[in-house]
Amino acid sequence: MASTKVKAIVIRAANVKDKDKLLHLYSLEQGKMVVSMRGVRGDKAKLKSAKEIFCFGEFIIETTKNANIVTSVSIIDSFYDLSKNIEKYYEACAILDIVDKVVKEPDPQLFITIIKALETLCYEDVKKFYVIDKFLLDIFSAMGCSFITDKCSSCGATLGSRYLNLDIGELVCPACKTSSCIAVSDACYSALRILSSTPYDKHTSLKLGGMGEAQAFNLLSKNYEWRTGFTLINMI
């Protein structure tokens, strides 16, 4: 059997058989992986603390003919405190759901981004939706779609009024507006720009307020649905 060590986070988990668990990992080295943890749901299981979503650690995986089996885990962080705040918990679940649905290949920068986003939600006093908004901006950037620009992505003109063209996922000017475009208010664009430029660990100081804050989340949610075909999970 071949043995592999990866640094990974559990993004989805399901019970199988009597006491086993099937985990979906996103790893630094190999991207998405599906692995099995045997007997881990037993009361005396040594690895039971590593079987839940959000568990971040170094996983030792043995590859057999039929499965990838976790034999050891060195936990770096379980992000346990997320379970103490229902709003933060569901926002963190939405981040993992995005990774599960749209990310496959290894991406070191994205891996770091995921961990920073979860750390911020878990340990910092941040307003609802700020972290998921920034994470969506980072995901769109990884897809090659930038929201933060002063130029129309179609004709290159300097933007006064802005529209999000859902077909291409970028901003355009009034002259390039189509039926698939959504108006982006100055307040919304300002909120997006601030979120994009502020590191996760500085989000405690952010107070966007006003209509721009709500508009930013609605715009990003709609763009995510249009780009991927998936809706964000309910975040209460």
mmCIF file of C-alpha atoms in Angstrom:
data_model
loop_
_atom_site.group_PDB
_atom_site.id
_atom_site.type_symbol
_atom_site.label_atom_id
_atom_site.label_comp_id
_atom_site.label_asym_id
_atom_site.label_seq_id
_atom_site.Cartn_x
_atom_site.Cartn_y
_atom_site.Cartn_z
ATOM 1 C CA MET A 1 0.000 0.000 0.000
ATOM 2 C CA ALA A 2 1.158 3.520 -0.824
ATOM 3 C CA SER A 3 1.170 6.078 1.958
ATOM 4 C CA THR A 4 0.547 9.800 1.419
ATOM 5 C CA LYS A 5 0.650 12.738 3.839
ATOM 6 C CA VAL A 6 -1.453 15.781 3.003
ATOM 7 C CA LYS A 7 -2.408 18.957 4.788
ATOM 8 C CA ALA A 8 -6.173 19.177 4.370
ATOM 9 C CA ILE A 9 -9.505 20.367 5.706
ATOM 10 C CA VAL A 10 -12.681 18.276 5.898
ATOM 11 C CA ILE A 11 -15.260 19.987 3.677
ATOM 12 C CA ARG A 12 -17.953 17.271 3.740
ATOM 13 C CA ALA A 13 -18.581 14.112 5.742
ATOM 14 C CA ALA A 14 -21.094 11.255 5.610
ATOM 15 C CA ASN A 15 -21.782 8.229 7.783
ATOM 16 C CA VAL A 16 -21.264 4.858 6.070
ATOM 17 C CA LYS A 17 -21.690 1.304 7.366
ATOM 18 C CA ASP A 18 -21.945 0.938 11.141
ATOM 19 C CA LYS A 19 -19.084 3.076 12.387
ATOM 20 C CA ASP A 20 -17.215 4.360 9.320
ATOM 21 C CA LYS A 21 -17.104 7.851 7.888
ATOM 22 C CA LEU A 22 -16.563 9.011 4.296
ATOM 23 C CA LEU A 23 -14.769 12.345 4.152
ATOM 24 C CA HIS A 24 -14.346 14.833 1.340
ATOM 25 C CA LEU A 25 -11.100 16.718 1.872
ATOM 26 C CA TYR A 26 -9.625 19.753 0.213
ATOM 27 C CA SER A 27 -5.878 19.330 0.426
ATOM 28 C CA LEU A 28 -2.972 21.654 -0.163
ATOM 29 C CA GLU A 29 -1.103 19.070 -2.220
ATOM 30 C CA GLN A 30 -3.775 17.228 -4.232
ATOM 31 C CA GLY A 31 -6.925 19.330 -4.198
ATOM 32 C CA LYS A 32 -10.169 17.457 -3.542
ATOM 33 C CA MET A 33 -9.915 13.930 -2.205
ATOM 34 C CA VAL A 34 -12.396 11.323 -0.948
ATOM 35 C CA VAL A 35 -11.121 9.222 1.936
ATOM 36 C CA SER A 36 -12.480 6.672 4.381
ATOM 37 C CA MET A 37 -12.113 6.635 8.163
ATOM 38 C CA ARG A 38 -12.805 3.172 9.532
ATOM 39 C CA GLY A 39 -14.493 2.618 12.895
ATOM 40 C CA VAL A 40 -14.167 6.308 13.641
ATOM 41 C CA ARG A 41 -17.715 6.693 14.965
ATOM 42 C CA GLY A 42 -17.070 4.310 17.823
ATOM 43 C CA ASP A 43 -16.934 5.727 21.356
ATOM 44 C CA LYS A 44 -13.291 4.719 21.824
ATOM 45 C CA ALA A 45 -12.088 5.517 18.287
ATOM 46 C CA LYS A 46 -8.696 7.214 18.321
ATOM 47 C CA LEU A 47 -9.443 9.455 15.341
ATOM 48 C CA LYS A 48 -13.025 10.442 16.199
ATOM 49 C CA SER A 49 -12.083 14.108 16.746
ATOM 50 C CA ALA A 50 -10.903 14.325 13.116
ATOM 51 C CA LYS A 51 -14.065 13.051 11.460
ATOM 52 C CA GLU A 52 -16.103 16.266 11.387
ATOM 53 C CA ILE A 53 -16.275 19.135 8.899
ATOM 54 C CA PHE A 54 -13.865 22.021 9.546
ATOM 55 C CA CYS A 55 -11.178 19.671 10.898
ATOM 56 C CA PHE A 56 -7.864 20.990 9.571
ATOM 57 C CA GLY A 57 -4.775 18.849 9.929
ATOM 58 C CA GLU A 58 -2.155 16.575 8.463
ATOM 59 C CA PHE A 59 -3.741 13.368 7.221
ATOM 60 C CA ILE A 60 -1.819 10.139 6.605
ATOM 61 C CA ILE A 61 -3.648 8.189 3.904
ATOM 62 C CA GLU A 62 -3.066 4.600 2.799
ATOM 63 C CA THR A 63 -4.177 3.865 -0.752
ATOM 64 C CA THR A 64 -5.579 0.360 -1.273
ATOM 65 C CA LYS A 65 -7.166 -1.228 -4.317
ATOM 66 C CA ASN A 66 -10.637 -0.069 -3.265
ATOM 67 C CA ALA A 67 -10.229 3.013 -1.096
ATOM 68 C CA ASN A 68 -8.097 5.779 0.395
ATOM 69 C CA ILE A 69 -7.994 5.055 4.121
ATOM 70 C CA VAL A 70 -7.007 7.588 6.775
ATOM 71 C CA THR A 71 -4.649 5.951 9.254
ATOM 72 C CA SER A 72 -3.497 8.995 11.223
ATOM 73 C CA VAL A 73 -4.388 12.649 11.695
ATOM 74 C CA SER A 74 -2.449 15.402 13.411
ATOM 75 C CA ILE A 75 -5.060 18.087 14.052
ATOM 76 C CA ILE A 76 -3.981 21.691 13.534
ATOM 77 C CA ASP A 77 -7.372 23.276 14.266
ATOM 78 C CA SER A 78 -10.916 21.952 14.627
ATOM 79 C CA PHE A 79 -12.517 25.423 14.564
ATOM 80 C CA TYR A 80 -14.714 24.157 17.392
ATOM 81 C CA ASP A 81 -15.906 27.619 18.446
ATOM 82 C CA LEU A 82 -17.882 27.917 15.207
ATOM 83 C CA SER A 83 -20.435 25.575 16.784
ATOM 84 C CA LYS A 84 -21.100 28.180 19.497
ATOM 85 C CA ASN A 85 -22.474 30.802 17.091
ATOM 86 C CA ILE A 86 -25.159 29.621 14.686
ATOM 87 C CA GLU A 87 -24.730 32.521 12.245
ATOM 88 C CA LYS A 88 -20.960 32.054 12.016
ATOM 89 C CA TYR A 89 -21.401 28.282 11.745
ATOM 90 C CA TYR A 90 -23.672 28.529 8.716
ATOM 91 C CA GLU A 91 -21.507 31.182 7.068
ATOM 92 C CA ALA A 92 -18.521 28.843 7.497
ATOM 93 C CA CYS A 93 -20.599 25.943 6.113
ATOM 94 C CA ALA A 94 -21.369 28.081 3.054
ATOM 95 C CA ILE A 95 -17.631 28.599 2.472
ATOM 96 C CA LEU A 96 -17.000 24.841 2.587
ATOM 97 C CA ASP A 97 -19.993 24.252 0.306
ATOM 98 C CA ILE A 98 -18.536 26.658 -2.266
ATOM 99 C CA VAL A 99 -15.210 24.802 -2.146
ATOM 100 C CA ASP A 100 -16.976 21.456 -2.441
ATOM 101 C CA LYS A 101 -19.008 22.523 -5.456
ATOM 102 C CA VAL A 102 -16.605 24.610 -7.539
ATOM 103 C CA VAL A 103 -13.012 23.767 -6.573
ATOM 104 C CA LYS A 104 -11.224 20.584 -7.630
ATOM 105 C CA GLU A 105 -7.552 21.187 -8.343
ATOM 106 C CA PRO A 106 -4.891 22.097 -5.768
ATOM 107 C CA ASP A 107 -4.413 25.845 -5.357
ATOM 108 C CA PRO A 108 -2.015 26.858 -2.553
ATOM 109 C CA GLN A 109 -3.252 30.458 -2.421
ATOM 110 C CA LEU A 110 -6.888 29.367 -2.264
ATOM 111 C CA PHE A 111 -6.050 26.838 0.450
ATOM 112 C CA ILE A 112 -4.548 29.629 2.563
ATOM 113 C CA THR A 113 -7.597 31.793 1.828
ATOM 114 C CA ILE A 114 -9.963 29.092 3.101
ATOM 115 C CA ILE A 115 -8.060 28.748 6.352
ATOM 116 C CA LYS A 116 -7.871 32.526 6.868
ATOM 117 C CA ALA A 117 -11.605 32.880 6.238
ATOM 118 C CA LEU A 118 -12.436 30.172 8.780
ATOM 119 C CA GLU A 119 -10.004 31.592 11.337
ATOM 120 C CA THR A 120 -11.636 35.006 11.009
ATOM 121 C CA LEU A 121 -15.134 33.621 11.471
ATOM 122 C CA CYS A 122 -14.078 31.419 14.360
ATOM 123 C CA TYR A 123 -11.919 33.780 16.372
ATOM 124 C CA GLU A 124 -12.766 37.350 15.386
ATOM 125 C CA ASP A 125 -15.765 39.604 15.997
ATOM 126 C CA VAL A 126 -16.873 40.254 12.415
ATOM 127 C CA LYS A 127 -20.217 41.316 11.006
ATOM 128 C CA LYS A 128 -22.414 38.792 9.251
ATOM 129 C CA PHE A 129 -21.645 38.244 5.538
ATOM 130 C CA TYR A 130 -18.350 40.170 5.500
ATOM 131 C CA VAL A 131 -16.237 36.999 5.358
ATOM 132 C CA ILE A 132 -18.414 35.161 2.829
ATOM 133 C CA ASP A 133 -18.469 38.314 0.661
ATOM 134 C CA LYS A 134 -14.672 38.537 0.619
ATOM 135 C CA PHE A 135 -14.394 34.805 0.012
ATOM 136 C CA LEU A 136 -16.706 35.036 -3.002
ATOM 137 C CA LEU A 137 -14.628 37.917 -4.366
ATOM 138 C CA ASP A 138 -11.528 35.720 -3.981
ATOM 139 C CA ILE A 139 -13.265 32.795 -5.711
ATOM 140 C CA PHE A 140 -14.342 34.975 -8.633
ATOM 141 C CA SER A 141 -10.821 36.359 -8.907
ATOM 142 C CA ALA A 142 -9.493 32.787 -9.087
ATOM 143 C CA MET A 143 -11.991 32.201 -11.915
ATOM 144 C CA GLY A 144 -10.495 35.186 -13.753
ATOM 145 C CA CYS A 145 -13.390 37.565 -13.017
ATOM 146 C CA SER A 146 -12.452 40.811 -11.263
ATOM 147 C CA PHE A 147 -15.060 43.099 -9.717
ATOM 148 C CA ILE A 148 -12.608 45.801 -8.738
ATOM 149 C CA THR A 149 -11.769 47.865 -11.800
ATOM 150 C CA ASP A 150 -12.235 51.364 -13.195
ATOM 151 C CA LYS A 151 -12.398 50.156 -16.792
ATOM 152 C CA CYS A 152 -15.198 48.500 -18.754
ATOM 153 C CA SER A 153 -14.208 44.903 -19.405
ATOM 154 C CA SER A 154 -15.794 45.029 -22.877
ATOM 155 C CA CYS A 155 -14.670 48.343 -24.409
ATOM 156 C CA GLY A 156 -12.079 49.633 -21.939
ATOM 157 C CA ALA A 157 -13.897 52.905 -21.267
ATOM 158 C CA THR A 158 -13.538 54.522 -17.848
ATOM 159 C CA LEU A 159 -16.469 53.482 -15.695
ATOM 160 C CA GLY A 160 -18.879 56.071 -14.364
ATOM 161 C CA SER A 161 -22.036 54.045 -13.961
ATOM 162 C CA ARG A 162 -21.289 50.359 -13.477
ATOM 163 C CA TYR A 163 -23.124 47.205 -14.446
ATOM 164 C CA LEU A 164 -22.279 43.596 -13.667
ATOM 165 C CA ASN A 165 -22.546 41.530 -16.834
ATOM 166 C CA LEU A 166 -23.560 38.109 -15.510
ATOM 167 C CA ASP A 167 -22.574 36.413 -18.766
ATOM 168 C CA ILE A 168 -18.910 37.286 -18.273
ATOM 169 C CA GLY A 169 -18.871 38.017 -14.544
ATOM 170 C CA GLU A 170 -17.250 41.437 -14.923
ATOM 171 C CA LEU A 171 -18.168 45.118 -14.873
ATOM 172 C CA VAL A 172 -19.209 47.004 -17.997
ATOM 173 C CA CYS A 173 -20.222 50.552 -18.886
ATOM 174 C CA PRO A 174 -23.725 51.738 -19.904
ATOM 175 C CA ALA A 175 -22.818 51.506 -23.603
ATOM 176 C CA CYS A 176 -21.934 47.800 -23.223
ATOM 177 C CA LYS A 177 -24.898 46.936 -20.998
ATOM 178 C CA THR A 178 -26.981 43.918 -22.063
ATOM 179 C CA SER A 179 -30.139 42.230 -20.787
ATOM 180 C CA SER A 180 -27.924 40.106 -18.523
ATOM 181 C CA CYS A 181 -26.580 43.116 -16.637
ATOM 182 C CA ILE A 182 -27.299 44.302 -13.108
ATOM 183 C CA ALA A 183 -26.734 47.896 -11.999
ATOM 184 C CA VAL A 184 -24.008 48.300 -9.370
ATOM 185 C CA SER A 185 -24.578 51.345 -7.175
ATOM 186 C CA ASP A 186 -21.722 53.504 -5.938
ATOM 187 C CA ALA A 187 -22.425 52.305 -2.387
ATOM 188 C CA CYS A 188 -22.303 48.660 -3.490
ATOM 189 C CA TYR A 189 -19.070 49.130 -5.432
ATOM 190 C CA SER A 190 -17.488 50.954 -2.513
ATOM 191 C CA ALA A 191 -18.380 48.050 -0.186
ATOM 192 C CA LEU A 192 -16.943 45.530 -2.656
ATOM 193 C CA ARG A 193 -13.743 47.528 -3.059
ATOM 194 C CA ILE A 194 -13.223 47.823 0.696
ATOM 195 C CA LEU A 195 -13.922 44.125 1.291
ATOM 196 C CA SER A 196 -11.582 43.114 -1.500
ATOM 197 C CA SER A 197 -8.687 45.225 -0.232
ATOM 198 C CA THR A 198 -9.041 44.415 3.477
ATOM 199 C CA PRO A 199 -7.230 41.291 4.766
ATOM 200 C CA TYR A 200 -9.401 38.786 6.626
ATOM 201 C CA ASP A 201 -7.683 39.467 9.928
ATOM 202 C CA LYS A 202 -8.563 43.176 9.650
ATOM 203 C CA HIS A 203 -12.298 42.628 9.174
ATOM 204 C CA THR A 204 -13.039 43.380 12.825
ATOM 205 C CA SER A 205 -12.449 47.063 12.046
ATOM 206 C CA LEU A 206 -14.848 47.147 9.072
ATOM 207 C CA LYS A 207 -18.226 48.856 9.361
ATOM 208 C CA LEU A 208 -19.627 49.226 5.860
ATOM 209 C CA GLY A 209 -23.232 49.943 6.774
ATOM 210 C CA GLY A 210 -25.932 51.375 4.553
ATOM 211 C CA MET A 211 -27.475 49.857 1.440
ATOM 212 C CA GLY A 212 -24.087 48.995 -0.062
ATOM 213 C CA GLU A 213 -23.513 46.277 2.528
ATOM 214 C CA ALA A 214 -26.739 44.421 1.673
ATOM 215 C CA GLN A 215 -26.388 45.077 -2.054
ATOM 216 C CA ALA A 216 -22.871 43.619 -2.092
ATOM 217 C CA PHE A 217 -24.017 40.284 -0.657
ATOM 218 C CA ASN A 218 -27.024 40.102 -3.003
ATOM 219 C CA LEU A 219 -24.885 40.910 -6.054
ATOM 220 C CA LEU A 220 -22.203 38.363 -5.161
ATOM 221 C CA SER A 221 -24.811 35.687 -4.421
ATOM 222 C CA LYS A 222 -26.500 36.220 -7.781
ATOM 223 C CA ASN A 223 -23.175 36.139 -9.613
ATOM 224 C CA TYR A 224 -22.226 32.900 -7.842
ATOM 225 C CA GLU A 225 -25.518 31.292 -8.853
ATOM 226 C CA TRP A 226 -25.114 32.480 -12.458
ATOM 227 C CA ARG A 227 -21.459 31.385 -12.691
ATOM 228 C CA THR A 228 -21.862 27.952 -11.118
ATOM 229 C CA GLY A 229 -25.492 26.904 -11.327
ATOM 230 C CA PHE A 230 -25.569 26.503 -7.525
ATOM 231 C CA THR A 231 -27.230 28.623 -4.852
ATOM 232 C CA LEU A 232 -25.570 29.551 -1.588
ATOM 233 C CA ILE A 233 -26.758 27.464 1.322
ATOM 234 C CA ASN A 234 -29.093 29.201 3.742
ATOM 235 C CA MET A 235 -27.148 31.276 6.270
ATOM 236 C CA ILE A 236 -30.064 32.328 8.509
#
